[in-house]
Amino acid sequence: MCLSVPSQITAIHDDTSVTVDTLGVKRRVSSHLMTEPLKVGEFVLIHIGFVMNKIDTEDAKLSLELYKEIVDKLNDEGSEL
């Protein structure tokens, strides 16, 4: 099973790549597999360094909230060990 965290586009480059922010981590990924135009601020799903598809902003924000809850829960449990 593959898990993809929504990433927000922060910059678009001339070489068919974009910079994305994934939970505070910025990285440059390829967008050459996308047939529709991308815009700064949109959310996308990344797989092995390639933008695979766009994701609705509200869905992305809901997913990110859930991921943060999971991380917080794991951090809380880890501090009890």
Coordinates of C-alpha atoms in Angstrom, one line a residue:
M1 CA 0.0 0.0 0.0
C2 CA 1.2 3.5 -0.8
L3 CA 0.5 6.5 1.3
S4 CA 0.7 10.0 -0.3
V5 CA 0.5 13.1 1.8
P6 CA -1.0 16.2 0.0
S7 CA 1.7 18.7 -1.0
Q8 CA 1.1 22.3 -1.8
I9 CA 2.7 23.9 -4.8
T10 CA 4.9 26.8 -3.8
A11 CA 6.8 27.5 -7.1
I12 CA 6.6 26.5 -10.7
H13 CA 9.8 26.2 -12.8
D14 CA 10.4 26.4 -16.5
D15 CA 11.8 22.9 -16.7
T16 CA 8.5 21.1 -15.9
S17 CA 9.2 20.9 -12.2
V18 CA 7.5 22.4 -9.3
T19 CA 8.5 23.1 -5.7
V20 CA 6.1 21.6 -3.1
D21 CA 5.6 21.9 0.6
T22 CA 4.8 18.7 2.3
L23 CA 4.1 19.2 6.1
G24 CA 6.8 21.9 6.1
V25 CA 9.4 20.1 4.0
K26 CA 10.0 21.8 0.6
R27 CA 11.3 19.8 -2.3
R28 CA 11.4 20.0 -6.1
V29 CA 9.5 17.4 -8.0
S30 CA 8.8 16.6 -11.7
S31 CA 5.4 17.7 -13.1
H32 CA 6.0 16.5 -16.7
L33 CA 3.4 13.7 -16.2
M34 CA 0.6 16.2 -15.7
T35 CA -1.5 17.1 -18.7
E36 CA -3.4 19.9 -17.0
P37 CA -1.7 23.2 -15.9
L38 CA -0.7 23.6 -12.3
K39 CA -0.9 26.7 -10.2
V40 CA 0.9 27.9 -7.1
G41 CA -1.2 27.2 -4.1
E42 CA -2.8 24.0 -5.5
F43 CA -2.5 20.7 -3.7
V44 CA -1.1 17.7 -5.5
L45 CA -0.2 14.1 -4.7
I46 CA 3.4 13.0 -5.3
H47 CA 4.7 9.5 -6.0
I48 CA 8.4 8.8 -6.2
G49 CA 9.2 12.4 -7.2
F50 CA 6.4 12.9 -9.7
V51 CA 3.2 14.9 -9.4
M52 CA 0.5 12.3 -10.1
N53 CA -2.7 14.3 -9.7
K54 CA -4.3 17.4 -8.2
I55 CA -6.4 17.1 -5.0
D56 CA -9.2 19.3 -3.9
T57 CA -8.1 22.0 -1.4
E58 CA -10.7 21.0 1.2
D59 CA -9.8 17.3 0.9
A60 CA -6.1 18.1 1.2
K61 CA -6.6 20.2 4.3
L62 CA -8.8 17.5 5.9
S63 CA -6.1 14.9 5.1
L64 CA -3.3 17.1 6.5
E65 CA -5.3 17.6 9.8
L66 CA -5.7 13.8 10.1
Y67 CA -2.0 13.2 9.5
K68 CA -1.1 15.8 12.1
E69 CA -3.4 14.1 14.6
I70 CA -1.7 10.8 13.9
V71 CA 1.8 12.3 14.4
D72 CA 0.8 14.0 17.6
K73 CA -0.7 10.8 18.9
L74 CA 2.4 8.8 18.1
N75 CA 4.6 11.5 19.7
D76 CA 2.5 11.4 22.8
E77 CA 2.7 7.6 23.0
G78 CA 6.4 7.7 22.4
S79 CA 7.0 10.1 25.3
E80 CA 5.2 7.6 27.6
L81 CA 7.7 4.8 26.9

